[in-house]
PDB file of C-alpha atoms and ligand atoms in Angstrom:
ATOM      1  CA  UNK A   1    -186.235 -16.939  -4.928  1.00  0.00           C
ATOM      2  CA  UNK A   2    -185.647 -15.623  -1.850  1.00  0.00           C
ATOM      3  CA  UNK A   3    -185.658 -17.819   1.383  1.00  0.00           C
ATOM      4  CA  UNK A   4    -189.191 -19.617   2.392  1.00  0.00           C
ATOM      5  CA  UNK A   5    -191.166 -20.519   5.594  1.00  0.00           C
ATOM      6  CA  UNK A   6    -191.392 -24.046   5.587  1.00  0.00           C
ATOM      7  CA  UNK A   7    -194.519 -25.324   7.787  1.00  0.00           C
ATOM      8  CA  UNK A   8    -194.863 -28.940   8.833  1.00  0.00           C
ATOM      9  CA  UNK A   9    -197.811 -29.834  11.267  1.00  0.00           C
ATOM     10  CA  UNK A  10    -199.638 -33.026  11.695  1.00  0.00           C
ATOM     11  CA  UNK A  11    -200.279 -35.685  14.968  1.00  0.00           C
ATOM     12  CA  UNK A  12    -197.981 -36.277  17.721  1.00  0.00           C
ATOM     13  CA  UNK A  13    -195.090 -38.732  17.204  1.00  0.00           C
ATOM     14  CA  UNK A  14    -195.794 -38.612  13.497  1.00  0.00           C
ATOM     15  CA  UNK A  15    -191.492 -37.583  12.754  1.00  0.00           C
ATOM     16  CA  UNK A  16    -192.287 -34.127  11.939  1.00  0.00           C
ATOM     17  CA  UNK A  17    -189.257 -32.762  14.268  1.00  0.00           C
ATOM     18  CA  UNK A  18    -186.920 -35.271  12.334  1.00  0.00           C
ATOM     19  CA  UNK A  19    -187.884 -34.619   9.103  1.00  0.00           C
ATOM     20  CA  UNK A  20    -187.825 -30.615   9.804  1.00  0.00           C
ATOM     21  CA  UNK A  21    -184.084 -31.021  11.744  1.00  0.00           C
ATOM     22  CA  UNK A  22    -183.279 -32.810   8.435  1.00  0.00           C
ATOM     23  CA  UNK A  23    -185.036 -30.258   6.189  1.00  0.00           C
ATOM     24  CA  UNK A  24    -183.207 -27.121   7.686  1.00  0.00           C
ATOM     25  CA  UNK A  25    -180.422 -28.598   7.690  1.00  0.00           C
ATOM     26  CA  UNK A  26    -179.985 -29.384   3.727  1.00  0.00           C
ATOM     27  CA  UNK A  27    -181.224 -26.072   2.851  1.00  0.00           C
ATOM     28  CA  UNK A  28    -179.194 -24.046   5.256  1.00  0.00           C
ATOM     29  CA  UNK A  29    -182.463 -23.387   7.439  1.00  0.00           C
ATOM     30  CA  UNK A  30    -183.321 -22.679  11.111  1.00  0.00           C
ATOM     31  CA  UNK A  31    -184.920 -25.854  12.852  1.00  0.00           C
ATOM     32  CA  UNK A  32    -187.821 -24.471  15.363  1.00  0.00           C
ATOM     33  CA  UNK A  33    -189.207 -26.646  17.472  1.00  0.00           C
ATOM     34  CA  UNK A  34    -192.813 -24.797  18.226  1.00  0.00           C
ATOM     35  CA  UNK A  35    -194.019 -27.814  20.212  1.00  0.00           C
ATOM     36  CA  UNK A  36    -190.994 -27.279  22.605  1.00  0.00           C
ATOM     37  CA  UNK A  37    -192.259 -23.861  23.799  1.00  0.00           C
ATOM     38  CA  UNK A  38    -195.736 -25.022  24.926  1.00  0.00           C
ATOM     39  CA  UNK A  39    -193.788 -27.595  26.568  1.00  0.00           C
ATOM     40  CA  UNK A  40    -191.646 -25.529  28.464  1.00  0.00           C
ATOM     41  CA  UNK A  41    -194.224 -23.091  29.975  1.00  0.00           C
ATOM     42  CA  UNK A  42    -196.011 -26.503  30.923  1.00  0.00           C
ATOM     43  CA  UNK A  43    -192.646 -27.295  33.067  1.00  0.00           C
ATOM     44  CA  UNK A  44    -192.484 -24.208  34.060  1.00  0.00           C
ATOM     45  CA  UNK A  45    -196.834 -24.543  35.216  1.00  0.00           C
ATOM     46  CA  UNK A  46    -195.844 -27.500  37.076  1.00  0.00           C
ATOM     47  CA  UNK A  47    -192.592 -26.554  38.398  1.00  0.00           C
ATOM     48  CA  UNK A  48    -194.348 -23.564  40.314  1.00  0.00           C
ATOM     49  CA  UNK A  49    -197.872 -24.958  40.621  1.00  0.00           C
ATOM     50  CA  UNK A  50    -199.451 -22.236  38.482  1.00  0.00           C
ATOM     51  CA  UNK A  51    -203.201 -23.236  38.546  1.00  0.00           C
ATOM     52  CA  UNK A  52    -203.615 -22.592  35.078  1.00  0.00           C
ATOM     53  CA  UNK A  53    -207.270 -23.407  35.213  1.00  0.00           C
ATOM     54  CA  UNK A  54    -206.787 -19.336  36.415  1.00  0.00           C
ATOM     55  CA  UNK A  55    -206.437 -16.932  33.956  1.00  0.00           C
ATOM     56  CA  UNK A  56    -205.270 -14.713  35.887  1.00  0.00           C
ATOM     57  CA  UNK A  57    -202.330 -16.979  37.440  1.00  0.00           C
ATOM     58  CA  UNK A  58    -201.598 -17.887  33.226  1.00  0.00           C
ATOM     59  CA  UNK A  59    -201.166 -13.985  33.036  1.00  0.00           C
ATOM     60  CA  UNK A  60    -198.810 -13.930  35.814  1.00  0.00           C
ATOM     61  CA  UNK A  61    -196.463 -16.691  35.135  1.00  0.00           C
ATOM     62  CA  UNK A  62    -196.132 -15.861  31.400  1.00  0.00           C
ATOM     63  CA  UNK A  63    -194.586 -12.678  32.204  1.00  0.00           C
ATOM     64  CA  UNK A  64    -191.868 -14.313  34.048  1.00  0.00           C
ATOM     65  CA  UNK A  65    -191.277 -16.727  31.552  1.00  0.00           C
ATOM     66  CA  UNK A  66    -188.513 -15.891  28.797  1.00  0.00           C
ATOM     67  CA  UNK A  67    -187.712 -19.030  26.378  1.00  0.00           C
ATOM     68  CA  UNK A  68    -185.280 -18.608  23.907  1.00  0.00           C
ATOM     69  CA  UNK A  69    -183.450 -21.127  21.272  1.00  0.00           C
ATOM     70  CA  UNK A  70    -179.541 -21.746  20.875  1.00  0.00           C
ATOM     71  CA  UNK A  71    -177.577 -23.678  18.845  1.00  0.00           C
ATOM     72  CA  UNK A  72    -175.485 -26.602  20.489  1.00  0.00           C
ATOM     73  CA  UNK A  73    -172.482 -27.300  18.227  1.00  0.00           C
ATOM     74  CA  UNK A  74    -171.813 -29.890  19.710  1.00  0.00           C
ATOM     75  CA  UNK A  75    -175.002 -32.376  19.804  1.00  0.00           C
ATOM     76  CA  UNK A  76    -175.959 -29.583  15.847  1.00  0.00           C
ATOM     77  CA  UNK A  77    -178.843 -29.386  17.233  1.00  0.00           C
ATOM     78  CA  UNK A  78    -181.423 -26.197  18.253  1.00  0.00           C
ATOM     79  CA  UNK A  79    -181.675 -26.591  21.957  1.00  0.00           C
ATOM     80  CA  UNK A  80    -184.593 -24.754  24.205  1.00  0.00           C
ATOM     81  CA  UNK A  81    -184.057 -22.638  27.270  1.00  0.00           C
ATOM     82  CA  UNK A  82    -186.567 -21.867  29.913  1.00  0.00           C
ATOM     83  CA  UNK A  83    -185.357 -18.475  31.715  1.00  0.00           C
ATOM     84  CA  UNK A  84    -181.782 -19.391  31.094  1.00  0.00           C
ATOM     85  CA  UNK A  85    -181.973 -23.182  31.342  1.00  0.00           C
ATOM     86  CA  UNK A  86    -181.523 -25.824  28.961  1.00  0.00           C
ATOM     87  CA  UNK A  87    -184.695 -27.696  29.498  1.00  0.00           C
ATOM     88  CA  UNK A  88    -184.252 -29.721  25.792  1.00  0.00           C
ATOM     89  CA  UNK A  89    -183.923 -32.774  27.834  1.00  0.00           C
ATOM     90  CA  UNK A  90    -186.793 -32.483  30.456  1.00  0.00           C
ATOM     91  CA  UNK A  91    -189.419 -31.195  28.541  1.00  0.00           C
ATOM     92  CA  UNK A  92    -189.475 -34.518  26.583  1.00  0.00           C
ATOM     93  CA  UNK A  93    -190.565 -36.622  29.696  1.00  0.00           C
ATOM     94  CA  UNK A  94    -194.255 -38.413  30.082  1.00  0.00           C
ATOM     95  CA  UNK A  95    -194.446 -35.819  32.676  1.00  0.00           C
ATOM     96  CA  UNK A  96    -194.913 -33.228  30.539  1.00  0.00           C
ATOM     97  CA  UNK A  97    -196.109 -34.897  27.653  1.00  0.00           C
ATOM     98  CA  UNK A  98    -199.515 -35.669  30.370  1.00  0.00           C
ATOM     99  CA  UNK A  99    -200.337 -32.257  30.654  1.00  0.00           C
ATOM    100  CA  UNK A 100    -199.098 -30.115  27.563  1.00  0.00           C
ATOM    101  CA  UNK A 101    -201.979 -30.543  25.110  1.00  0.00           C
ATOM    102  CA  UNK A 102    -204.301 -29.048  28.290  1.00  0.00           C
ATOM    103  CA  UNK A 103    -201.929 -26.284  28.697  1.00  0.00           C
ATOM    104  CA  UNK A 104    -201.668 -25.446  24.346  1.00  0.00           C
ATOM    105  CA  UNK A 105    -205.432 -25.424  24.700  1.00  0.00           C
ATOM    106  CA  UNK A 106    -204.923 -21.800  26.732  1.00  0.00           C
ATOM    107  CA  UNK A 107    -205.800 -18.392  25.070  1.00  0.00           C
ATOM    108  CA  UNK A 108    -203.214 -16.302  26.148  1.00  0.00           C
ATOM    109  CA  UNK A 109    -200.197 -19.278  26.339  1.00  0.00           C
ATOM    110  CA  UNK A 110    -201.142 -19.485  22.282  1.00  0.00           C
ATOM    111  CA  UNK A 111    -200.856 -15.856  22.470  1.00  0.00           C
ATOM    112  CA  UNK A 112    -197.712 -15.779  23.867  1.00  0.00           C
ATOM    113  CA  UNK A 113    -195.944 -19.072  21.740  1.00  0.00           C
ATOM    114  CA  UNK A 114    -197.307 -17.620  18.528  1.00  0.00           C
ATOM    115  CA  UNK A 115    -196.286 -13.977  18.905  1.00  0.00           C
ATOM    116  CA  UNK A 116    -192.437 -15.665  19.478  1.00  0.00           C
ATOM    117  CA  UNK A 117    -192.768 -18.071  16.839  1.00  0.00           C
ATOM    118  CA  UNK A 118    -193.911 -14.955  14.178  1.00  0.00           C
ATOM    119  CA  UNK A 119    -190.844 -13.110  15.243  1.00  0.00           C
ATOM    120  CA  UNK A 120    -188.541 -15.823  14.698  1.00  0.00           C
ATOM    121  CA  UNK A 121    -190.373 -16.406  11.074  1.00  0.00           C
ATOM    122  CA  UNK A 122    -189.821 -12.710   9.986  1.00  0.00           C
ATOM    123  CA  UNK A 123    -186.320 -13.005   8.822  1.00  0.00           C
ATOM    124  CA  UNK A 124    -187.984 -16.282   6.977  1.00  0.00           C
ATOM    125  CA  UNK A 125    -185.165 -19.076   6.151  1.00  0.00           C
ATOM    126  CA  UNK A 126    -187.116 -21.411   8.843  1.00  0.00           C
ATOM    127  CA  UNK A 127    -188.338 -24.814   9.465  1.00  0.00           C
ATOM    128  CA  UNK A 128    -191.109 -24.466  11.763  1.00  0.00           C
ATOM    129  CA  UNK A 129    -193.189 -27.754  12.925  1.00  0.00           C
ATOM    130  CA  UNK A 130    -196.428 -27.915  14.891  1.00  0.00           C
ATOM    131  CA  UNK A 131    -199.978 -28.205  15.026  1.00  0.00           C
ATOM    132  CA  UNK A 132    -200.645 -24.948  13.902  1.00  0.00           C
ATOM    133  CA  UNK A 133    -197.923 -23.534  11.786  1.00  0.00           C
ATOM    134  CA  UNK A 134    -199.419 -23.285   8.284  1.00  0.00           C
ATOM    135  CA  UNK A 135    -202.827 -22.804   9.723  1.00  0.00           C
ATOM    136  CA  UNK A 136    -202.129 -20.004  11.914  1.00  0.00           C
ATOM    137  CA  UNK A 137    -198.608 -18.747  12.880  1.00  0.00           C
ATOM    138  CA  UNK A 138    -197.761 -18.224   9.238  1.00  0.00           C
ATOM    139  CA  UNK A 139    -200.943 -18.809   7.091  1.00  0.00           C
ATOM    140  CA  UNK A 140    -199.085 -17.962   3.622  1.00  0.00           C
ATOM    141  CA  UNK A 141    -196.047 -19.630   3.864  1.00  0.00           C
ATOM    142  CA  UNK A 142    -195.284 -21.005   0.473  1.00  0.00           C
ATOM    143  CA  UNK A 143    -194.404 -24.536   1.332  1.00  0.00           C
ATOM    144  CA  UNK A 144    -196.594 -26.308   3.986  1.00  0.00           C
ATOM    145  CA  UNK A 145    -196.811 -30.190   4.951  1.00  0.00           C
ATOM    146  CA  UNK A 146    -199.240 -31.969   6.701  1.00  0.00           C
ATOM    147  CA  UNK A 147    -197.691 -34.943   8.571  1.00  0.00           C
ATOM    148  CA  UNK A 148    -200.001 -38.314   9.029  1.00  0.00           C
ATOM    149  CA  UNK A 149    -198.759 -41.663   9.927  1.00  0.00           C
ATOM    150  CA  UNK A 150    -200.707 -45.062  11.429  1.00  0.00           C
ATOM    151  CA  UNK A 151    -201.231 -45.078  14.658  1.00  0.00           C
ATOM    152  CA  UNK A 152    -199.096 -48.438  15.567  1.00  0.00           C
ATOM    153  CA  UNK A 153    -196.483 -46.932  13.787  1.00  0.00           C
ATOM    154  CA  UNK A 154    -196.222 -43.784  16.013  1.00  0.00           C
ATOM    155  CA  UNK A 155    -196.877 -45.888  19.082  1.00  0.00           C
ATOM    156  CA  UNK A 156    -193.625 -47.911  18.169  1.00  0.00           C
ATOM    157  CA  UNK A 157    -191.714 -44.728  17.606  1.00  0.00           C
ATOM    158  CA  UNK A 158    -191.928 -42.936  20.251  1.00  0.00           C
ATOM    159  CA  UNK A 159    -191.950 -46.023  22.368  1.00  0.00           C
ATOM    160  CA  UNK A 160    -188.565 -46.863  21.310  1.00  0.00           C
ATOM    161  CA  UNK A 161    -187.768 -43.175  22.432  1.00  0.00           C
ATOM    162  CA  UNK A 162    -188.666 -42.941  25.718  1.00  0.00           C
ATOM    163  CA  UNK A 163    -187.987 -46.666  27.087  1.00  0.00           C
ATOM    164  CA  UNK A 164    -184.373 -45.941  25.989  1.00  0.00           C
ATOM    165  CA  UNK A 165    -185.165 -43.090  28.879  1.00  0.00           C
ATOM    166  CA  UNK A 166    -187.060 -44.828  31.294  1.00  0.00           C
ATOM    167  CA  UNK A 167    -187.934 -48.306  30.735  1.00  0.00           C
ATOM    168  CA  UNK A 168    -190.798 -48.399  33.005  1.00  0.00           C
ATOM    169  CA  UNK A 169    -192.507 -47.134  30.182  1.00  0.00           C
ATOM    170  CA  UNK A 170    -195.100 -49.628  28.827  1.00  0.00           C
ATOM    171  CA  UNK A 171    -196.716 -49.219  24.700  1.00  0.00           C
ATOM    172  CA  UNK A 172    -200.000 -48.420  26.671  1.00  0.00           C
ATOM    173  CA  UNK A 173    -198.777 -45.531  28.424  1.00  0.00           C
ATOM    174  CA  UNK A 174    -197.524 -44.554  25.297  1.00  0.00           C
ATOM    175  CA  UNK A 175    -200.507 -45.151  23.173  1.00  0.00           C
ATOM    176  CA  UNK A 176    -203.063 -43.340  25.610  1.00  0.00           C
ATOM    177  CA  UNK A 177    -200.723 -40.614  25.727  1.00  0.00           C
ATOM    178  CA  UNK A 178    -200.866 -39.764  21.960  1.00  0.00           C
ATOM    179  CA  UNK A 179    -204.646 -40.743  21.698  1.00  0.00           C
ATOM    180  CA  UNK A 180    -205.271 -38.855  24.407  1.00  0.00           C
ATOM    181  CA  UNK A 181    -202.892 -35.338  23.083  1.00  0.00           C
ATOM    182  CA  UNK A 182    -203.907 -35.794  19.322  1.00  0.00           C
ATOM    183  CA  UNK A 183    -207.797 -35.271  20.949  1.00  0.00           C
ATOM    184  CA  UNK A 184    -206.970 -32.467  22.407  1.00  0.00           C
ATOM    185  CA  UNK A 185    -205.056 -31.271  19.806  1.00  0.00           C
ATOM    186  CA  UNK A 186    -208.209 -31.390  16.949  1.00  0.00           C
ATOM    187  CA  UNK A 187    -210.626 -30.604  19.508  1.00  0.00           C
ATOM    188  CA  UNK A 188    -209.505 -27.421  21.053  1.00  0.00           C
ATOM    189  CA  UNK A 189    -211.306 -24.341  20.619  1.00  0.00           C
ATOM    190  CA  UNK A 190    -208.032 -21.881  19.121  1.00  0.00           C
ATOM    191  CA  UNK A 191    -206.240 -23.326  16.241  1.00  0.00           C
ATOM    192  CA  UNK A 192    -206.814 -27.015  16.618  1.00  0.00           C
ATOM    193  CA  UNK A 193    -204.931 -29.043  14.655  1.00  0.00           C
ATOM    194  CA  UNK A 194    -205.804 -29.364  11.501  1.00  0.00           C
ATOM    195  CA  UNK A 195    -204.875 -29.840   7.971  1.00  0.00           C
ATOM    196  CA  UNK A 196    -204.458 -26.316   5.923  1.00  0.00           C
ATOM    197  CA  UNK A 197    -206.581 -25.923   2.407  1.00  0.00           C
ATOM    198  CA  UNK A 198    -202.909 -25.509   0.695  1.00  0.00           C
ATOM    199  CA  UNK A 199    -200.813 -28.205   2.686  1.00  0.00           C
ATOM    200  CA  UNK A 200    -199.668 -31.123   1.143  1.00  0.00           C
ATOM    201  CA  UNK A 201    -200.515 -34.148   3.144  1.00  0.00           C
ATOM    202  CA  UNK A 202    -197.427 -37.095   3.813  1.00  0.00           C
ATOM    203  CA  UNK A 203    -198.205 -40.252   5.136  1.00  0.00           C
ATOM    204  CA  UNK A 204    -194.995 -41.754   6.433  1.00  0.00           C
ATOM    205  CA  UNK A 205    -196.136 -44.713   7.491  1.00  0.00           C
ATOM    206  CA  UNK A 206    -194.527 -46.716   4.899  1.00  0.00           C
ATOM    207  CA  UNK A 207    -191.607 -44.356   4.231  1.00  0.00           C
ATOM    208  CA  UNK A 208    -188.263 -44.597   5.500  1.00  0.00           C
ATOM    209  CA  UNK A 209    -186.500 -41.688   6.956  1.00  0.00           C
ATOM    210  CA  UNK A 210    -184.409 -40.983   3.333  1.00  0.00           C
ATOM    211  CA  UNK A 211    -187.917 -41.465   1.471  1.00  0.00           C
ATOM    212  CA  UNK A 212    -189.304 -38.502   3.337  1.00  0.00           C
ATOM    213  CA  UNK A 213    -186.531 -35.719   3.102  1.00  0.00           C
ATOM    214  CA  UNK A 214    -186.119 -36.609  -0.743  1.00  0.00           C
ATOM    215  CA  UNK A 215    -189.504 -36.284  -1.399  1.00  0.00           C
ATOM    216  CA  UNK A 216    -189.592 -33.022   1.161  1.00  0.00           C
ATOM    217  CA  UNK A 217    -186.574 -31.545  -0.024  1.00  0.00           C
ATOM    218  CA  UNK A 218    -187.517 -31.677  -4.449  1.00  0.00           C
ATOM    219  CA  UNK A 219    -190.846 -30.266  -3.181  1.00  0.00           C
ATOM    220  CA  UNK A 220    -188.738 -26.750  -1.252  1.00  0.00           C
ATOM    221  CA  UNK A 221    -186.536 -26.586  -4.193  1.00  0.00           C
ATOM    222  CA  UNK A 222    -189.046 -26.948  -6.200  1.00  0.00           C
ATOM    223  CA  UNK A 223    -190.651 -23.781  -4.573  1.00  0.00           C
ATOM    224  CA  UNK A 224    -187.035 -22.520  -4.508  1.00  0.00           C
ATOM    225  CA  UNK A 225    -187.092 -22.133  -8.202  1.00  0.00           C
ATOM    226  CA  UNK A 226    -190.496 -20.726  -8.741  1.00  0.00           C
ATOM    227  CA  UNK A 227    -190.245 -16.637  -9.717  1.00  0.00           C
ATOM    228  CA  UNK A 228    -191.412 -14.918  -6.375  1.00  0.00           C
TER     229      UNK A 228
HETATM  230  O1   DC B   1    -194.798 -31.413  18.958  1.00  0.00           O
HETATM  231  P1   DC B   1    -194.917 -31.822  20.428  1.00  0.00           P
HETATM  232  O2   DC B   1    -195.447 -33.215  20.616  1.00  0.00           O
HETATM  233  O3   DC B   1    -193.660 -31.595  21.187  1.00  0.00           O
HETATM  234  O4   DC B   1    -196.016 -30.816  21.020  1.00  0.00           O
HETATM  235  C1   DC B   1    -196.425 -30.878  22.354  1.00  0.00           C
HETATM  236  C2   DC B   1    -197.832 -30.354  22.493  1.00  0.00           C
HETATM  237  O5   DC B   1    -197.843 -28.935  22.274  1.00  0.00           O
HETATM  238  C3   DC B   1    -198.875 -30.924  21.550  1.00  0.00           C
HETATM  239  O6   DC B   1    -199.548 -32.025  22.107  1.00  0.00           O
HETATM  240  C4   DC B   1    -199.825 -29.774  21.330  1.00  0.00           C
HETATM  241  C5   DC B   1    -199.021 -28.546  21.605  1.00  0.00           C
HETATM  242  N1   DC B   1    -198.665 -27.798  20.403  1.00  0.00           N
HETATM  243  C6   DC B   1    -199.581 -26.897  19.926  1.00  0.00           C
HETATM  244  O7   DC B   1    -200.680 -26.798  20.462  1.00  0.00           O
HETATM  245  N2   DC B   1    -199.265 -26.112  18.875  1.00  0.00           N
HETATM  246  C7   DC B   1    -198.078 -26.208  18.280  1.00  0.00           C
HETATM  247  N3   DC B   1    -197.787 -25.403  17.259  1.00  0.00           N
HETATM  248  C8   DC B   1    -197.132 -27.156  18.739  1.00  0.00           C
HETATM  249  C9   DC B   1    -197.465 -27.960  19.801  1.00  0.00           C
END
């Protein structure tokens, strides 16, 4: 068979990046980081004050944004530019994380994320991770996951993350943060977050790192083999 789209969405903090990095990177696949892009026009929102509570300020600024993956060597790792700069880095802080789910909720910034995001599918060969990859971006890709885990578990996670960053973090400001974004996330209006009729659902809580990609990676070759 010829090479697959390969969907993983599911709640914030639940691994999906790490298991999709992992994913591409035993089957020769492109790692794409959709939650990256709605972060980055967030910086770029709050870097230039867009009031994006304007719709016709969201027009404005999107047209000067151009985002656009590379591939560091170095770190092997897919890294995110915002009009020319490597924002990888930034775009992770609490900052952003405060204000990103209110910024996904936007018509025409989903517009904009998923018209990239389809592009980047069409050669196909792709990882893609989300909220709304198997639902929406690319509704008939032939292998899609749907990433739970318990919420303690996710809380620990990416707590462990970002105190290594800034340890004036507290497992609060953590917690409220992903209660707070996966909300948002299943509540919007466009595409909210949810499970597709044809995903297959992985709860990680209890499953090491190695547990997930084996199980991930005989269920892609298994649609590997399958005639077209
Ligand atoms: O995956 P992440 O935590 O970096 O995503 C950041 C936010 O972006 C998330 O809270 C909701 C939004 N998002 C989205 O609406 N649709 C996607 N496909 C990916 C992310």
């Amino acid at each position: 068979m010829n090479d697959i789209i390969i969907t993983i969405d599911g709640y914030s903090a639940c691994g999906k990046s790490t298991l999709a990095k992992q994913l591409a990177k035993e089957l020769g696949y492109i790692y794409v980081d959709s939650g990256a892009m709605y972060r980055a026009i967030t910086l770029y929102f709050l870097r230039h004050h867009i009031d994006w509570t304007n719709a016709a300020s969201v027009h404005t600024a999107l047209q000067s944004i151009v985002i656009e993956f590379q591939f560091n060597e170095q770190a092997q790792q897919s890294e995110i530019f915002l009009n020319g700069e490597n924002v990888e880095y930034v775009i992770r802080d609490l900052v952003i994380a405060e204000k990103v789910s209110e910024v996904a909720t936007l018509k025409e910034v989903r517009s904009f994320a998923v018209a990239q995001q389809q592009k980047i599918g069409e050669k196909k060969g792709i990882v893609m991770d989300g909220r709304d990859i198997g639902t929406t971006v690319f509704p008939d890709a032939v292998l899609k996951i749907f990433m739970t885990a318990d919420i303690t578990v996710r809380v620990e996670r990416r707590f462990v993350e970002l105190f290594n960053k800034n340890p004036n973090i507290t497992i609060e400001d953590v917690k409220s943060n992903l209660e707070m974004r996966d909300y948002i996330d299943s509540n919007r209006e466009i595409s909210p977050l949810r499970k597709a009729d044809d995903a297959i659902e992985l709860d990680n809580t209890f499953l090491s790192i190695e547990q997930q990609l084996a199980l991930t990676l005989k269920l892609a070759k298994e649609k590997l083999t399958q005639p077209d």
